[in-house]
Short mmCIF file of C-alpha atoms and ligand atoms in Angstrom, two decimals:
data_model
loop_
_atom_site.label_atom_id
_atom_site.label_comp_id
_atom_site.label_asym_id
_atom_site.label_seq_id
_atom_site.Cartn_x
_atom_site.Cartn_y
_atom_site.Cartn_z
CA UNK A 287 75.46 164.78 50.47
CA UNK A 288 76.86 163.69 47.27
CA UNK A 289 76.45 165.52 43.81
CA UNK A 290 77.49 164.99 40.31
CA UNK A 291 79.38 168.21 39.38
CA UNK A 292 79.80 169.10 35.84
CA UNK A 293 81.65 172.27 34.50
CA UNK A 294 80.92 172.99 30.79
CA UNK A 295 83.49 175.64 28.86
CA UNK A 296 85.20 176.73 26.00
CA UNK A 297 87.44 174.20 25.80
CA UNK A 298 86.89 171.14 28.06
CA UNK A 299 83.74 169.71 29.91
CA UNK A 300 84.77 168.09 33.57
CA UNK A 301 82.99 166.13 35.63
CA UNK A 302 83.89 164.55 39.17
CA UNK A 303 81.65 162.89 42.14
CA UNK A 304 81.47 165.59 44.97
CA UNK A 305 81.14 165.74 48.59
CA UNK A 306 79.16 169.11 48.89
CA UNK A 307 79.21 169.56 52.13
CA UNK A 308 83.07 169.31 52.10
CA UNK A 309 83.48 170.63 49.19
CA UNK A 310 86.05 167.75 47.84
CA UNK A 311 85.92 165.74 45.29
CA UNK A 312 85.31 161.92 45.69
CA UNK A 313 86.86 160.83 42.36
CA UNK A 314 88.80 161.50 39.60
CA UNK A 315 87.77 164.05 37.53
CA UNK A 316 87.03 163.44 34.06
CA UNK A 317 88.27 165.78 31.19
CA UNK A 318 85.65 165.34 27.64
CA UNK A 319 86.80 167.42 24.88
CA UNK A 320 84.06 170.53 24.16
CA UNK A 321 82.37 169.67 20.77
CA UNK A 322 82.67 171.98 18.09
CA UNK A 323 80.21 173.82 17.24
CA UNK A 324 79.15 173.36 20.52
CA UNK A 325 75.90 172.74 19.99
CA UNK A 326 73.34 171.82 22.45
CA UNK A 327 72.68 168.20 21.28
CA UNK A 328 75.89 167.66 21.09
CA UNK A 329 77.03 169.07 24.21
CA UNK A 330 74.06 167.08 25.81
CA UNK A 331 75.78 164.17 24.05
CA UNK A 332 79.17 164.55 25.75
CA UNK A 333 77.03 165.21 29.29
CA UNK A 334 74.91 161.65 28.99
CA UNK A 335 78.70 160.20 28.45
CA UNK A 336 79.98 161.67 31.96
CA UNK A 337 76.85 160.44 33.35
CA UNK A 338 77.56 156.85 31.74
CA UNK A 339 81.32 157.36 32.63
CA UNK A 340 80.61 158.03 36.49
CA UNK A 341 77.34 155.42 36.29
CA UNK A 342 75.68 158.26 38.27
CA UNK A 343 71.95 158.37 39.17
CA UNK A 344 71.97 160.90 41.94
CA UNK A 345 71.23 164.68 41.33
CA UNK A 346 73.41 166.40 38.55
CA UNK A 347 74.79 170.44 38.77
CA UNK A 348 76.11 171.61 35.50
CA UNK A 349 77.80 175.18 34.80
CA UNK A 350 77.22 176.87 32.10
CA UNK A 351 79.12 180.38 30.44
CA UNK A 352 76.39 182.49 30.11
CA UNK A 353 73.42 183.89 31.71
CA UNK A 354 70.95 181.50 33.30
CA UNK A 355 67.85 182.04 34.96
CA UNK A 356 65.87 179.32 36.41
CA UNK A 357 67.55 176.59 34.34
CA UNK A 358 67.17 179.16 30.62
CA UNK A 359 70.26 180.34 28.82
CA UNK A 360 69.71 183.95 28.15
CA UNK A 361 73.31 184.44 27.25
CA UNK A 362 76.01 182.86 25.13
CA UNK A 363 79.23 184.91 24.71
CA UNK A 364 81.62 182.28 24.02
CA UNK A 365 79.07 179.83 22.84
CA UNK A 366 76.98 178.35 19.87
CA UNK A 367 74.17 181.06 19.80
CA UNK A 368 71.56 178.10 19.40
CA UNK A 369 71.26 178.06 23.14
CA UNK A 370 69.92 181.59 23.98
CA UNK A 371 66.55 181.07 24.85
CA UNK A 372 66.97 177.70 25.44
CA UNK A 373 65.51 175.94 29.24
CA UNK A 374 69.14 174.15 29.16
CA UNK A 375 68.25 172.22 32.11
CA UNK A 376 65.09 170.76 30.85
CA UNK A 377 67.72 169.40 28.16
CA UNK A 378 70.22 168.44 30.43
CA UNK A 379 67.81 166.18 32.40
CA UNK A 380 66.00 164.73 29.19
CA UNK A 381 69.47 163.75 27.67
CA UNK A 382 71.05 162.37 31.15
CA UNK A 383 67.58 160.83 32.42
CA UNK A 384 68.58 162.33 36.39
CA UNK A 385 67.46 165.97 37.54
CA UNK A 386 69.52 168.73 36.38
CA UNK A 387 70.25 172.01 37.75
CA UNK A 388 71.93 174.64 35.81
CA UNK A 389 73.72 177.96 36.86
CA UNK A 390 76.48 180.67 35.44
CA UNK A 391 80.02 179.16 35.35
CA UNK A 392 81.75 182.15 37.17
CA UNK A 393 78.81 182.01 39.60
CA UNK A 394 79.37 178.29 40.62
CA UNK A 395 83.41 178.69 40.86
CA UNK A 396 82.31 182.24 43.09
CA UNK A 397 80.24 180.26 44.86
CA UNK A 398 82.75 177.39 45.63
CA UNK A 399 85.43 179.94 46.83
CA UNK A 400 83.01 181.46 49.23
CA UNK A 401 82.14 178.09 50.96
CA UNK A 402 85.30 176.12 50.56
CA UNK A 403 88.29 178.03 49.65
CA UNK A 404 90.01 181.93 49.16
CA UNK A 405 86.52 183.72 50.30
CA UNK A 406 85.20 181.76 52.69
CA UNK A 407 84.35 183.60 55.77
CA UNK A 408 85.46 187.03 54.62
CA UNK A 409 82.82 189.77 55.41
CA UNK A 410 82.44 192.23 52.84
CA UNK A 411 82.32 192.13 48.79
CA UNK A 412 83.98 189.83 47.39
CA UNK A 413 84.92 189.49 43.67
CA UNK A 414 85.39 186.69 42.27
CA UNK A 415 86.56 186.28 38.35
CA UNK A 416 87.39 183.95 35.84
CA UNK A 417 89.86 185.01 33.23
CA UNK A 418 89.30 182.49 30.61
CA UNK A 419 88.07 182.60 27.09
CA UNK A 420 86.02 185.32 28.77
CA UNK A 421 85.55 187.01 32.19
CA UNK A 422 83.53 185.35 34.42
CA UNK A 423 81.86 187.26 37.57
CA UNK A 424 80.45 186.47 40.58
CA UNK A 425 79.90 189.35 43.67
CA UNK A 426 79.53 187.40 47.23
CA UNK A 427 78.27 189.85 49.62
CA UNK A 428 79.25 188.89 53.32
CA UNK A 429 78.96 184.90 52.24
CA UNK A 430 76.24 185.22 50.03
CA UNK A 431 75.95 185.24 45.91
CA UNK A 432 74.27 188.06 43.83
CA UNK A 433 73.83 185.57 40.56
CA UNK A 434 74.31 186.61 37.26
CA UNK A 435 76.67 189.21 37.10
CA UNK A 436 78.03 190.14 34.05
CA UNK A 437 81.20 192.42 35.26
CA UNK A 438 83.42 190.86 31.78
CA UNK A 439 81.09 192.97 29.65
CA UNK A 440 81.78 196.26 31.71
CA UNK A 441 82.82 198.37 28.51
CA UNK A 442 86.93 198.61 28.63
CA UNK A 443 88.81 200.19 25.76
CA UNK A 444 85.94 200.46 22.52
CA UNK A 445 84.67 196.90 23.70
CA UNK A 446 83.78 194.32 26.33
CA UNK A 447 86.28 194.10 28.98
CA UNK A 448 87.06 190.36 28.33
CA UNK A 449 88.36 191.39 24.82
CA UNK A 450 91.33 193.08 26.09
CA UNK A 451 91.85 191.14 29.60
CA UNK A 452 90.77 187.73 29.47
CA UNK A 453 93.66 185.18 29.54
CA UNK A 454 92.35 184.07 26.21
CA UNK A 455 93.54 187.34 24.95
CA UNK A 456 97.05 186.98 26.21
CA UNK A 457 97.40 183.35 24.82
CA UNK A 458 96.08 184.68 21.26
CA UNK A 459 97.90 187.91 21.39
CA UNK A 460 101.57 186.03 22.92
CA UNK A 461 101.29 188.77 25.47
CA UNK A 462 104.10 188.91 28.37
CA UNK A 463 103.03 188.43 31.53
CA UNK A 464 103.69 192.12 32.49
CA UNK A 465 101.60 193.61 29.34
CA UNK A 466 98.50 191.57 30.14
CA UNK A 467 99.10 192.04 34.03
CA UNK A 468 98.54 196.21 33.65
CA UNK A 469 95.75 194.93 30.74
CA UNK A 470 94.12 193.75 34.14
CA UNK A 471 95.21 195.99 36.32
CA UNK A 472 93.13 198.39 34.37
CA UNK A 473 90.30 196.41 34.61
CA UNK A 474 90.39 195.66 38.44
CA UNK A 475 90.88 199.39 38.91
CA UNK A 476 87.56 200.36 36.72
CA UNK A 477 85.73 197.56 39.20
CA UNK A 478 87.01 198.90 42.61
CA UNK A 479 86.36 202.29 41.70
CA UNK A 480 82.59 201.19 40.94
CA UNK A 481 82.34 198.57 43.60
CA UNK A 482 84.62 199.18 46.22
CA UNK A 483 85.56 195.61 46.66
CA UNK A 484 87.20 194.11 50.10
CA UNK A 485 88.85 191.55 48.30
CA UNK A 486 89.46 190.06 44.45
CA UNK A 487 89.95 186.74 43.89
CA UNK A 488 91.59 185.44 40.47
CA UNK A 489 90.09 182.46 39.14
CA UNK A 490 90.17 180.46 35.95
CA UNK A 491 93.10 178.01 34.31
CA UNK A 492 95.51 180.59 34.54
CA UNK A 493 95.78 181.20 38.37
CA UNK A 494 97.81 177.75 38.69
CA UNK A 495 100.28 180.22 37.28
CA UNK A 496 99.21 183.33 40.10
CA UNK A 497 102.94 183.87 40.25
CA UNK A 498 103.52 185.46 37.32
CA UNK A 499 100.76 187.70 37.17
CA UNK A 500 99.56 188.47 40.62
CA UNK A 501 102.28 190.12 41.95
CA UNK A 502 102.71 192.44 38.99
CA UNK A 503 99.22 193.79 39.80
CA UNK A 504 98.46 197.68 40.69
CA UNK A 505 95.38 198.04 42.12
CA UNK A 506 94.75 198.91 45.55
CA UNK A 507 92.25 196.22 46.30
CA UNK A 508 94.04 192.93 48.14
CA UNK A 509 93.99 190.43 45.29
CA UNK A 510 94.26 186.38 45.91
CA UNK A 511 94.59 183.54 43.74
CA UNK A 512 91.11 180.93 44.08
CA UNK A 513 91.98 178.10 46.18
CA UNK A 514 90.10 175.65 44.69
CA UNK A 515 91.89 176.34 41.31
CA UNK A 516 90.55 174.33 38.24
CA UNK A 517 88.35 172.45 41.02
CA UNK A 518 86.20 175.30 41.53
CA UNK A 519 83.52 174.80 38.91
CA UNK A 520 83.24 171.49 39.26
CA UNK A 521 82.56 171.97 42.80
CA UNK A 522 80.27 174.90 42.33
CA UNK A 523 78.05 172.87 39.98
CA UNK A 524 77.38 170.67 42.33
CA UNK A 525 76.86 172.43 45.26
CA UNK A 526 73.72 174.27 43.06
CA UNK A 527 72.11 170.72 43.75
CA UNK A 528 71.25 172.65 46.76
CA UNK A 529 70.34 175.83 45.98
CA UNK A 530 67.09 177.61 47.14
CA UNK A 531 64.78 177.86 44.07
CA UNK A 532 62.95 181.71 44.62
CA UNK A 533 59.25 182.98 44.12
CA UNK A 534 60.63 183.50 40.47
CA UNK A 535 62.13 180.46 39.83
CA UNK A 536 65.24 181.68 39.87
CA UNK A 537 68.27 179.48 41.28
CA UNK A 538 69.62 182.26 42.45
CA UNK A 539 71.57 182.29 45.45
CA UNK A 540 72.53 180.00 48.44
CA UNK A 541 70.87 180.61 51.57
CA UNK A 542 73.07 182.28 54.44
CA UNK A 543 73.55 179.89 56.75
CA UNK A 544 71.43 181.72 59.49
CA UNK A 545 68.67 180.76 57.30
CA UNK A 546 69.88 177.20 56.62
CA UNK A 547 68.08 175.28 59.48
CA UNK A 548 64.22 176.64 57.70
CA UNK A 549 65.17 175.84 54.04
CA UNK A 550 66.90 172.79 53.99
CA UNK A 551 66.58 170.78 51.34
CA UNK A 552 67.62 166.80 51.33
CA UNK A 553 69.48 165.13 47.89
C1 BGC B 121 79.78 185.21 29.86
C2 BGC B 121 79.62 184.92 31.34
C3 BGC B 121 80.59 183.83 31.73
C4 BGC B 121 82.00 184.19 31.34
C5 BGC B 121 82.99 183.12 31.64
C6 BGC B 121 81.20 185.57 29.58
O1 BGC B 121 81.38 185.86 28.23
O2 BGC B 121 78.93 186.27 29.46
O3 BGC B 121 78.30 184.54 31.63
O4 BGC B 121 80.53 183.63 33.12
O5 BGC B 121 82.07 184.50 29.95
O6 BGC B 121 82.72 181.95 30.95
#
């Protein structure tokens, strides 16, 4: 099963062919600068061109940083604010002409992780953030997803938590790697004190550099780098292709794989 997997954030929008049921990606990946504004025509723009680039016609999954409920952006922290309220994958699939499923960013590189790489097969909760221009979440619970968490707003110091921690935040701020590791320390201490975590996993740009920060860390929760690294959205995205759509509508969560064998769907 092959899937065009497309990660849209702050910065950069990638694309790459993927093998979802390896979880590996079957060509390059291609890096598109993120418009600004990012606006949704003209982020639609920049998707059509990865279509044209990859001369894809199969099914398309597509991240997106915010809230997203059966294809509609409720949500758009880091964003243009033209897209709350908008059915983003109605637009996706009217500006790339091929079907196009949508889901939370943080959700998709969670998602990834627990399939392919630092959470798969670990029983338990597992969190799984993104520290990036914000704080992506996504809680897998013994292999499966809860979509649509939104842990980077938990309040933390007078605001969102992904003011003070995200790695955004220590770029803007020049902050040593020791002042923003007990910045998230704090954080990942106020989450395992609420959720009781079995394992954290560190995801976003910045864990190519895990080093630097990871072992400075002081909570008591067993924190890991993601494996899939910068690959994990891209693979995520695609591997929504495949997701079981709910009574609601909802895209919400992949099926545990007891349940596999009843629900499967063919791409
Ligand atoms: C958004 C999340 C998103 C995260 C990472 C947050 O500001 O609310 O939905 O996953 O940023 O992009």
């Amino acid at each position: 099963m092959k899937a065009l997997g497309i990660d849209i954030g702050g910065t950069g929008i990638k694309g790459a062919v993927v093998d979802t049921k390896r979880g590996r990606l079957l060509t390059d990946r291609l890096r598109l600068l993120t418009p600004k504004p990012a606006t949704p025509d003209a982020v639609s723009t920049v998707l059509a061109e990865c279509v044209k680039h990859f001369d894809w016609d199969g099914p398309i999954g597509c991240t997106f940083p915010g809230v997203v409920k059966g294809g509609m952006v409720h949500t758009a922290a880091n964003l243009d604010d033209a897209w709350v309220g908008l059915h983003a994958a109605e637009l996706f699939t009217k500006a790339t002409g091929r079907p196009v499923t949508v889901v939370n960013d943080a959700d998709a590189a969670g998602e990834a992780e627990a399939r392919f790489g630092a959470a798969h097969g670990e029983p338990g909760l597992v969190i799984a953030l993104t520290l990036g221009t914000g704080i992506g979440s996504a809680l897998v619970v013994d292999g499966r997803l809860v979509p649509n968490t939104e842990l980077g707003h938990l309040p933390l110091r007078g605001d969102g938590a992904e003011k003070w921690a995200a790695n955004s935040v220590r770029e803007r701020d020049e902050l040593s790697w020791e002042d923003w590791a007990a910045r998230v320390s704090e954080y990942l201490v106020m989450l395992e004190d609420l959720f009781w975590p079995d394992l954290f996993i560190l995801g976003g740009g910045v864990s190519k550099k895990a080093e630097h920060f990871v072992p400075l860390l002081t909570c008591r929760t067993e924190v890991v780098p993601a494996e899939l690294l910068n690959q994990a959205g891209i693979v995520g995205a695609a591997l929504a292709v495949h997701r079981h759509v709910d009574k609601h509508g909802d895209e919400g969560q992949a099926l545990p794989s007891t349940k596999k064998k009843h629900h499967h769907h063919k791409h």
